[in-house]
Amino acid sequence: MRNQLESLKAHSLVVADTGDIEAVARWKPQDATTNPSLLLTSAEDPRFRHLMDRDVDRVFINFGCEILKHIPGRVSTEVDARLSFDTAKSIEKARRFISLYEEAGVKRERVLIKLASTWEGIKAAEKLEREGIHCNMTLLFSFAQAVACADAGVTLISPFVGRIYDWYRQQRKVEDIEISEDPGVASVARIYTYYKKHGYQTQVMGASFRKTGQILALAGCDLLTIAPDLLEKLSRTEGDVPRKLSPETAKRSEVQKIAMDEKAFRWMHNEDAMATDKLAEGIRRFDADARKLEKLLTSLSAAVTAK
Ligand code: E4P
């Protein structure tokens, strides 16, 4: 009998959600995703000291290049959260990442630039996609964010499951929420249905998982990005994974197309208390971790100079 990870791969493209290069080498996923928090954890790990540099952008690219040696597909590299409300600066940063990758011999087709799914981030992605710079829209919690990303023609979105689950668990003061009631799982299923029903090319990659049940409930989603501990659990559990999401079922749904502009986006997103909280908190957390990483790089380079 196949294990759940092998079985899942028949329905969805499996991506590793980690900055740990050895984990990427072990799990051999198609693609890999990183974020500032994951890269801070790896930067603190002495195994990856050789990838450190004074310039945080170069550290991100060093990790990206190293990860690419172990996968056939694409790596995602995230734009500084401090630029989340600045379209022009986000574009500038994305272009810098791409030129650093190209200097290192990596073609832009192998990179996804991750941007926060703010209105400004989505507008930056729209422009970057026209330059052949492919984007992965992150910190995506609301349906409004998903609709705006599809309209902008971005390559891929990463709707979060676990952070939505965390928010509802906290609100309801409960230990757990059953998969059939899980608002994070429901959010990804709704977005997937909307995209397939209306023929959008933007790929949906479920992200931020807390338990394997959430992953299995989304089998069939275009891509699923999964942390190493959950990849391990899936690979240790035997069993067939039935497909849960499919374009055929989505096409039969009655979901209506939504007209989106900046005002509608801001209104709809603001109506969703969970998404408003989680987007703001997500930006703060990624920023805090990027600052910690910068501090670490400064102290490492001071230690080298003192030697
Ligand atoms: C991936 O792209 C996301 O950054 C990641 O899945 C977030 O996961 P977390 O909610 O566990 O931090």
CSV table of C-alpha atoms and ligand atoms in Angstrom, one decimal:
chain,number,residue,atom,x,y,z
A,1,MET,CA,0.0,0.0,0.0
A,2,ARG,CA,1.2,3.5,-0.8
A,3,ASN,CA,1.8,6.0,1.9
A,4,GLN,CA,-0.3,9.2,2.1
A,5,LEU,CA,2.5,11.4,0.7
A,6,GLU,CA,2.9,9.2,-2.4
A,7,SER,CA,-0.9,9.0,-2.8
A,8,LEU,CA,-1.3,12.8,-2.4
A,9,LYS,CA,1.2,13.4,-5.2
A,10,ALA,CA,-1.2,11.8,-7.7
A,11,HIS,CA,-3.6,14.7,-7.1
A,12,SER,CA,-1.5,17.8,-6.2
A,13,LEU,CA,2.0,19.1,-6.8
A,14,VAL,CA,3.8,18.8,-3.4
A,15,VAL,CA,6.1,21.7,-2.4
A,16,ALA,CA,8.4,21.9,0.6
A,17,ASP,CA,7.8,24.8,3.0
A,18,THR,CA,11.2,25.2,4.6
A,19,GLY,CA,14.5,27.0,4.6
A,20,ASP,CA,16.3,23.8,5.6
A,21,ILE,CA,18.3,22.7,2.6
A,22,GLU,CA,18.9,19.3,4.0
A,23,ALA,CA,15.1,18.8,4.4
A,24,VAL,CA,14.6,19.9,0.8
A,25,ALA,CA,17.3,17.4,-0.4
A,26,ARG,CA,15.6,14.7,1.7
A,27,TRP,CA,12.0,15.3,0.5
A,28,LYS,CA,12.9,16.1,-3.2
A,29,PRO,CA,9.8,18.2,-3.8
A,30,GLN,CA,8.9,19.8,-7.1
A,31,ASP,CA,9.1,23.3,-5.8
A,32,ALA,CA,10.1,24.9,-2.5
A,33,THR,CA,8.9,28.0,-0.5
A,34,THR,CA,10.6,30.1,2.0
A,35,ASN,CA,9.6,33.1,4.0
A,36,PRO,CA,11.6,35.5,6.3
A,37,SER,CA,10.7,33.5,9.4
A,38,LEU,CA,11.8,30.2,7.9
A,39,LEU,CA,15.0,31.8,6.7
A,40,LEU,CA,15.7,33.3,10.1
A,41,THR,CA,15.5,29.8,11.6
A,42,SER,CA,17.9,28.5,9.0
A,43,ALA,CA,20.3,31.5,9.3
A,44,GLU,CA,20.5,30.7,13.1
A,45,ASP,CA,21.6,27.1,12.2
A,46,PRO,CA,25.4,26.7,12.1
A,47,ARG,CA,24.9,24.2,9.2
A,48,PHE,CA,24.1,27.1,6.9
A,49,ARG,CA,26.7,29.6,8.0
A,50,HIS,CA,28.4,29.5,4.6
A,51,LEU,CA,25.3,31.1,3.1
A,52,MET,CA,25.5,34.2,5.3
A,53,ASP,CA,26.4,37.6,3.9
A,54,ARG,CA,26.2,41.2,5.2
A,55,ASP,CA,23.4,41.9,2.7
A,56,VAL,CA,20.1,40.2,3.6
A,57,ASP,CA,18.9,40.1,0.0
A,58,ARG,CA,22.0,38.1,-0.9
A,59,VAL,CA,21.3,35.7,2.0
A,60,PHE,CA,17.8,35.1,0.6
A,61,ILE,CA,19.3,34.5,-2.9
A,62,ASN,CA,22.1,32.2,-1.5
A,63,PHE,CA,19.4,30.0,0.2
A,64,GLY,CA,17.3,30.1,-3.0
A,65,CYS,CA,20.2,29.0,-5.2
A,66,GLU,CA,21.2,26.2,-2.8
A,67,ILE,CA,17.6,25.0,-2.6
A,68,LEU,CA,17.3,25.0,-6.4
A,69,LYS,CA,20.2,22.5,-6.6
A,70,HIS,CA,17.9,19.9,-5.1
A,71,ILE,CA,14.6,20.6,-6.9
A,72,PRO,CA,13.5,20.5,-10.5
A,73,GLY,CA,11.1,23.4,-10.2
A,74,ARG,CA,10.8,26.8,-8.6
A,75,VAL,CA,11.8,28.5,-5.4
A,76,SER,CA,9.8,31.3,-3.7
A,77,THR,CA,11.7,34.3,-2.3
A,78,GLU,CA,9.8,36.8,-0.3
A,79,VAL,CA,9.9,40.6,-0.6
A,80,ASP,CA,10.6,42.6,2.6
A,81,ALA,CA,7.4,43.0,4.6
A,82,ARG,CA,8.2,46.7,5.2
A,83,LEU,CA,7.4,47.2,1.5
A,84,SER,CA,3.9,45.8,1.8
A,85,PHE,CA,2.2,49.1,1.2
A,86,ASP,CA,4.6,50.4,-1.4
A,87,THR,CA,4.1,49.2,-5.0
A,88,ALA,CA,7.1,50.9,-6.6
A,89,LYS,CA,9.6,49.7,-3.9
A,90,SER,CA,8.2,46.2,-4.0
A,91,ILE,CA,8.8,46.2,-7.8
A,92,GLU,CA,12.3,47.5,-7.3
A,93,LYS,CA,13.0,44.8,-4.7
A,94,ALA,CA,11.6,42.0,-6.9
A,95,ARG,CA,13.7,43.2,-9.8
A,96,ARG,CA,16.8,43.2,-7.6
A,97,PHE,CA,16.1,39.6,-6.5
A,98,ILE,CA,15.7,38.5,-10.1
A,99,SER,CA,19.0,40.3,-11.1
A,100,LEU,CA,20.8,38.6,-8.2
A,101,TYR,CA,19.5,35.3,-9.3
A,102,GLU,CA,20.4,35.9,-12.9
A,103,GLU,CA,23.9,36.9,-11.8
A,104,ALA,CA,24.1,33.5,-10.1
A,105,GLY,CA,23.0,31.8,-13.3
A,106,VAL,CA,19.4,31.1,-12.3
A,107,LYS,CA,16.7,31.8,-14.9
A,108,ARG,CA,13.7,33.9,-13.7
A,109,GLU,CA,11.4,31.0,-14.7
A,110,ARG,CA,12.8,29.1,-11.7
A,111,VAL,CA,11.9,31.9,-9.2
A,112,LEU,CA,8.6,33.0,-7.7
A,113,ILE,CA,8.7,36.4,-6.0
A,114,LYS,CA,6.5,36.3,-2.9
A,115,LEU,CA,4.6,39.5,-2.1
A,116,ALA,CA,2.0,40.2,0.6
A,117,SER,CA,-1.5,40.2,-0.8
A,118,THR,CA,-2.2,43.9,0.0
A,119,TRP,CA,-3.7,46.0,-2.7
A,120,GLU,CA,-0.2,47.5,-3.3
A,121,GLY,CA,1.4,44.1,-3.4
A,122,ILE,CA,-1.1,42.8,-5.9
A,123,LYS,CA,-0.6,45.9,-8.1
A,124,ALA,CA,3.2,45.3,-8.0
A,125,ALA,CA,2.7,41.7,-9.0
A,126,GLU,CA,0.5,42.7,-11.9
A,127,LYS,CA,3.3,44.8,-13.3
A,128,LEU,CA,6.0,42.3,-12.5
A,129,GLU,CA,4.1,39.5,-14.3
A,130,ARG,CA,4.1,41.7,-17.5
A,131,GLU,CA,7.9,41.7,-17.2
A,132,GLY,CA,8.1,37.9,-17.0
A,133,ILE,CA,8.7,38.0,-13.3
A,134,HIS,CA,6.4,35.4,-11.7
A,135,CYS,CA,4.8,36.1,-8.4
A,136,ASN,CA,3.5,34.1,-5.5
A,137,MET,CA,1.0,36.1,-3.4
A,138,THR,CA,1.3,35.3,0.2
A,139,LEU,CA,-0.5,36.3,3.5
A,140,LEU,CA,-3.7,35.6,1.7
A,141,PHE,CA,-6.7,35.2,4.0
A,142,SER,CA,-9.7,36.8,2.4
A,143,PHE,CA,-11.8,36.0,-0.7
A,144,ALA,CA,-11.3,39.6,-1.8
A,145,GLN,CA,-7.5,39.1,-1.8
A,146,ALA,CA,-8.0,35.9,-4.0
A,147,VAL,CA,-10.3,37.6,-6.5
A,148,ALA,CA,-8.0,40.6,-6.9
A,149,CYS,CA,-4.9,38.4,-7.4
A,150,ALA,CA,-6.7,36.4,-10.1
A,151,ASP,CA,-7.8,39.6,-11.8
A,152,ALA,CA,-4.2,40.8,-11.7
A,153,GLY,CA,-3.1,37.7,-13.6
A,154,VAL,CA,-0.5,36.5,-11.0
A,155,THR,CA,1.1,33.1,-11.5
A,156,LEU,CA,0.3,31.7,-8.1
A,157,ILE,CA,-1.4,32.4,-4.8
A,158,SER,CA,-0.7,30.9,-1.3
A,159,PRO,CA,-4.0,31.0,0.6
A,160,PHE,CA,-3.2,30.2,4.3
A,161,VAL,CA,-5.0,27.5,6.1
A,162,GLY,CA,-3.4,27.2,9.5
A,163,ARG,CA,-3.4,30.8,10.5
A,164,ILE,CA,-7.1,31.0,9.7
A,165,TYR,CA,-7.6,27.9,11.8
A,166,ASP,CA,-5.5,29.5,14.6
A,167,TRP,CA,-7.6,32.7,14.6
A,168,TYR,CA,-11.0,30.8,14.8
A,169,ARG,CA,-9.7,28.5,17.5
A,170,GLN,CA,-8.6,31.5,19.6
A,171,GLN,CA,-11.9,33.3,19.0
A,172,ARG,CA,-14.0,30.3,19.9
A,173,LYS,CA,-11.7,29.3,22.7
A,174,VAL,CA,-11.5,25.7,21.5
A,175,GLU,CA,-8.7,23.2,21.3
A,176,ASP,CA,-9.4,22.1,17.8
A,177,ILE,CA,-11.8,22.5,14.9
A,178,GLU,CA,-12.9,19.5,13.0
A,179,ILE,CA,-11.7,19.3,9.4
A,180,SER,CA,-15.3,19.4,8.0
A,181,GLU,CA,-15.8,22.7,9.9
A,182,ASP,CA,-12.3,24.1,9.4
A,183,PRO,CA,-12.6,27.7,8.1
A,184,GLY,CA,-9.0,27.6,6.6
A,185,VAL,CA,-9.8,24.5,4.6
A,186,ALA,CA,-13.1,26.0,3.5
A,187,SER,CA,-11.3,29.2,2.4
A,188,VAL,CA,-9.0,27.4,0.0
A,189,ALA,CA,-11.8,25.2,-1.4
A,190,ARG,CA,-13.9,28.3,-2.1
A,191,ILE,CA,-11.0,30.1,-3.9
A,192,TYR,CA,-10.1,26.9,-5.9
A,193,THR,CA,-13.8,26.6,-7.0
A,194,TYR,CA,-14.0,30.3,-8.0
A,195,TYR,CA,-10.8,30.1,-10.0
A,196,LYS,CA,-11.6,26.9,-11.9
A,197,LYS,CA,-15.3,27.9,-12.5
A,198,HIS,CA,-14.2,31.2,-14.1
A,199,GLY,CA,-11.2,29.8,-16.0
A,200,TYR,CA,-8.4,31.7,-14.2
A,201,GLN,CA,-4.9,30.5,-14.9
A,202,THR,CA,-3.6,31.6,-11.5
A,203,GLN,CA,-2.5,28.4,-9.6
A,204,VAL,CA,-3.7,27.8,-6.0
A,205,MET,CA,-1.2,26.6,-3.5
A,206,GLY,CA,-2.6,25.8,-0.1
A,207,ALA,CA,-0.1,26.9,2.6
A,208,SER,CA,0.3,27.1,6.4
A,209,PHE,CA,-0.9,23.8,7.6
A,210,ARG,CA,-1.2,22.7,11.3
A,211,LYS,CA,-2.2,19.0,10.8
A,212,THR,CA,-2.2,16.4,8.0
A,213,GLY,CA,-6.0,16.3,7.9
A,214,GLN,CA,-6.1,19.9,6.5
A,215,ILE,CA,-3.7,18.8,3.7
A,216,LEU,CA,-5.7,15.7,2.9
A,217,ALA,CA,-8.9,17.7,2.8
A,218,LEU,CA,-7.4,19.7,0.0
A,219,ALA,CA,-6.0,16.9,-2.1
A,220,GLY,CA,-6.4,18.0,-5.7
A,221,CYS,CA,-5.5,21.6,-5.1
A,222,ASP,CA,-3.0,22.7,-7.8
A,223,LEU,CA,-0.1,22.8,-5.3
A,224,LEU,CA,0.3,22.3,-1.5
A,225,THR,CA,3.3,23.6,0.4
A,226,ILE,CA,4.0,21.5,3.4
A,227,ALA,CA,6.5,21.8,6.2
A,228,PRO,CA,9.0,18.9,6.8
A,229,ASP,CA,7.3,17.6,10.0
A,230,LEU,CA,4.0,17.1,8.1
A,231,LEU,CA,5.8,15.6,5.1
A,232,GLU,CA,7.3,13.1,7.5
A,233,LYS,CA,3.8,12.3,9.1
A,234,LEU,CA,2.2,11.8,5.7
A,235,SER,CA,5.1,9.6,4.5
A,236,ARG,CA,4.8,7.4,7.7
A,237,THR,CA,1.0,6.9,7.3
A,238,GLU,CA,-0.2,4.3,4.9
A,239,GLY,CA,-3.4,4.8,3.0
A,240,ASP,CA,-5.0,6.0,-0.2
A,241,VAL,CA,-5.8,9.7,-0.4
A,242,PRO,CA,-9.1,10.4,-2.3
A,243,ARG,CA,-9.2,13.6,-4.4
A,244,LYS,CA,-11.3,16.3,-2.8
A,245,LEU,CA,-11.0,19.2,-5.2
A,246,SER,CA,-11.3,18.9,-9.0
A,247,PRO,CA,-11.9,21.3,-11.9
A,248,GLU,CA,-14.9,19.3,-13.0
A,249,THR,CA,-16.7,19.7,-9.7
A,250,ALA,CA,-15.7,23.3,-9.5
A,251,LYS,CA,-17.2,24.0,-12.9
A,252,ARG,CA,-20.5,22.7,-11.9
A,253,SER,CA,-20.8,25.2,-9.0
A,254,GLU,CA,-23.0,28.2,-9.2
A,255,VAL,CA,-20.5,30.7,-7.9
A,256,GLN,CA,-20.9,34.1,-9.5
A,257,LYS,CA,-18.0,36.3,-10.8
A,258,ILE,CA,-17.2,39.3,-8.6
A,259,ALA,CA,-16.3,42.7,-10.0
A,260,MET,CA,-13.3,44.0,-8.1
A,261,ASP,CA,-11.6,47.4,-7.9
A,262,GLU,CA,-9.6,49.0,-5.2
A,263,LYS,CA,-12.7,50.3,-3.3
A,264,ALA,CA,-14.4,47.0,-3.5
A,265,PHE,CA,-11.2,45.2,-2.4
A,266,ARG,CA,-10.7,47.4,0.6
A,267,TRP,CA,-14.3,47.2,1.6
A,268,MET,CA,-14.6,43.4,1.2
A,269,HIS,CA,-11.3,42.7,2.9
A,270,ASN,CA,-12.1,45.0,5.8
A,271,GLU,CA,-15.5,43.2,6.3
A,272,ASP,CA,-13.5,40.1,7.2
A,273,ALA,CA,-12.2,40.6,10.7
A,274,MET,CA,-10.1,37.4,10.6
A,275,ALA,CA,-8.4,38.4,7.4
A,276,THR,CA,-7.8,42.0,8.5
A,277,ASP,CA,-6.2,40.8,11.8
A,278,LYS,CA,-4.1,38.1,10.1
A,279,LEU,CA,-2.8,40.2,7.3
A,280,ALA,CA,-1.7,42.9,9.6
A,281,GLU,CA,-0.2,40.5,12.1
A,282,GLY,CA,1.5,38.5,9.3
A,283,ILE,CA,3.2,41.6,8.0
A,284,ARG,CA,4.4,42.5,11.5
A,285,ARG,CA,5.7,39.0,12.1
A,286,PHE,CA,7.6,38.8,8.9
A,287,ASP,CA,9.0,42.2,9.5
A,288,ALA,CA,10.1,41.4,13.0
A,289,ASP,CA,11.9,38.2,11.8
A,290,ALA,CA,13.6,40.1,8.9
A,291,ARG,CA,14.9,42.6,11.5
A,292,LYS,CA,16.2,39.8,13.7
A,293,LEU,CA,17.9,38.3,10.6
A,294,GLU,CA,19.5,41.7,9.8
A,295,LYS,CA,20.8,41.9,13.4
A,296,LEU,CA,22.2,38.4,13.2
A,297,LEU,CA,24.0,39.3,10.0
A,298,THR,CA,25.5,42.4,11.5
A,299,SER,CA,26.8,40.5,14.5
A,300,LEU,CA,28.2,37.7,12.3
A,301,SER,CA,30.1,40.1,10.2
A,302,ALA,CA,31.3,42.0,13.3
A,303,ALA,CA,32.6,38.7,14.6
A,304,VAL,CA,34.5,38.0,11.3
A,305,THR,CA,36.0,41.5,11.3
A,306,ALA,CA,37.2,41.1,14.9
A,307,LYS,CA,39.1,37.9,14.1
B,1,E4P,C1,4.3,29.5,2.9
B,1,E4P,O1,4.4,30.0,1.8
B,1,E4P,C2,3.9,30.3,4.1
B,1,E4P,O2,4.8,31.3,4.3
B,1,E4P,C3,3.9,29.3,5.2
B,1,E4P,O3,3.1,28.2,4.8
B,1,E4P,C4,3.3,29.9,6.5
B,1,E4P,O4,3.1,29.0,7.4
B,1,E4P,P1,2.9,29.3,9.0
B,1,E4P,O5,1.5,29.8,9.1
B,1,E4P,O6,3.0,27.9,9.6
B,1,E4P,O7,3.9,30.3,9.4
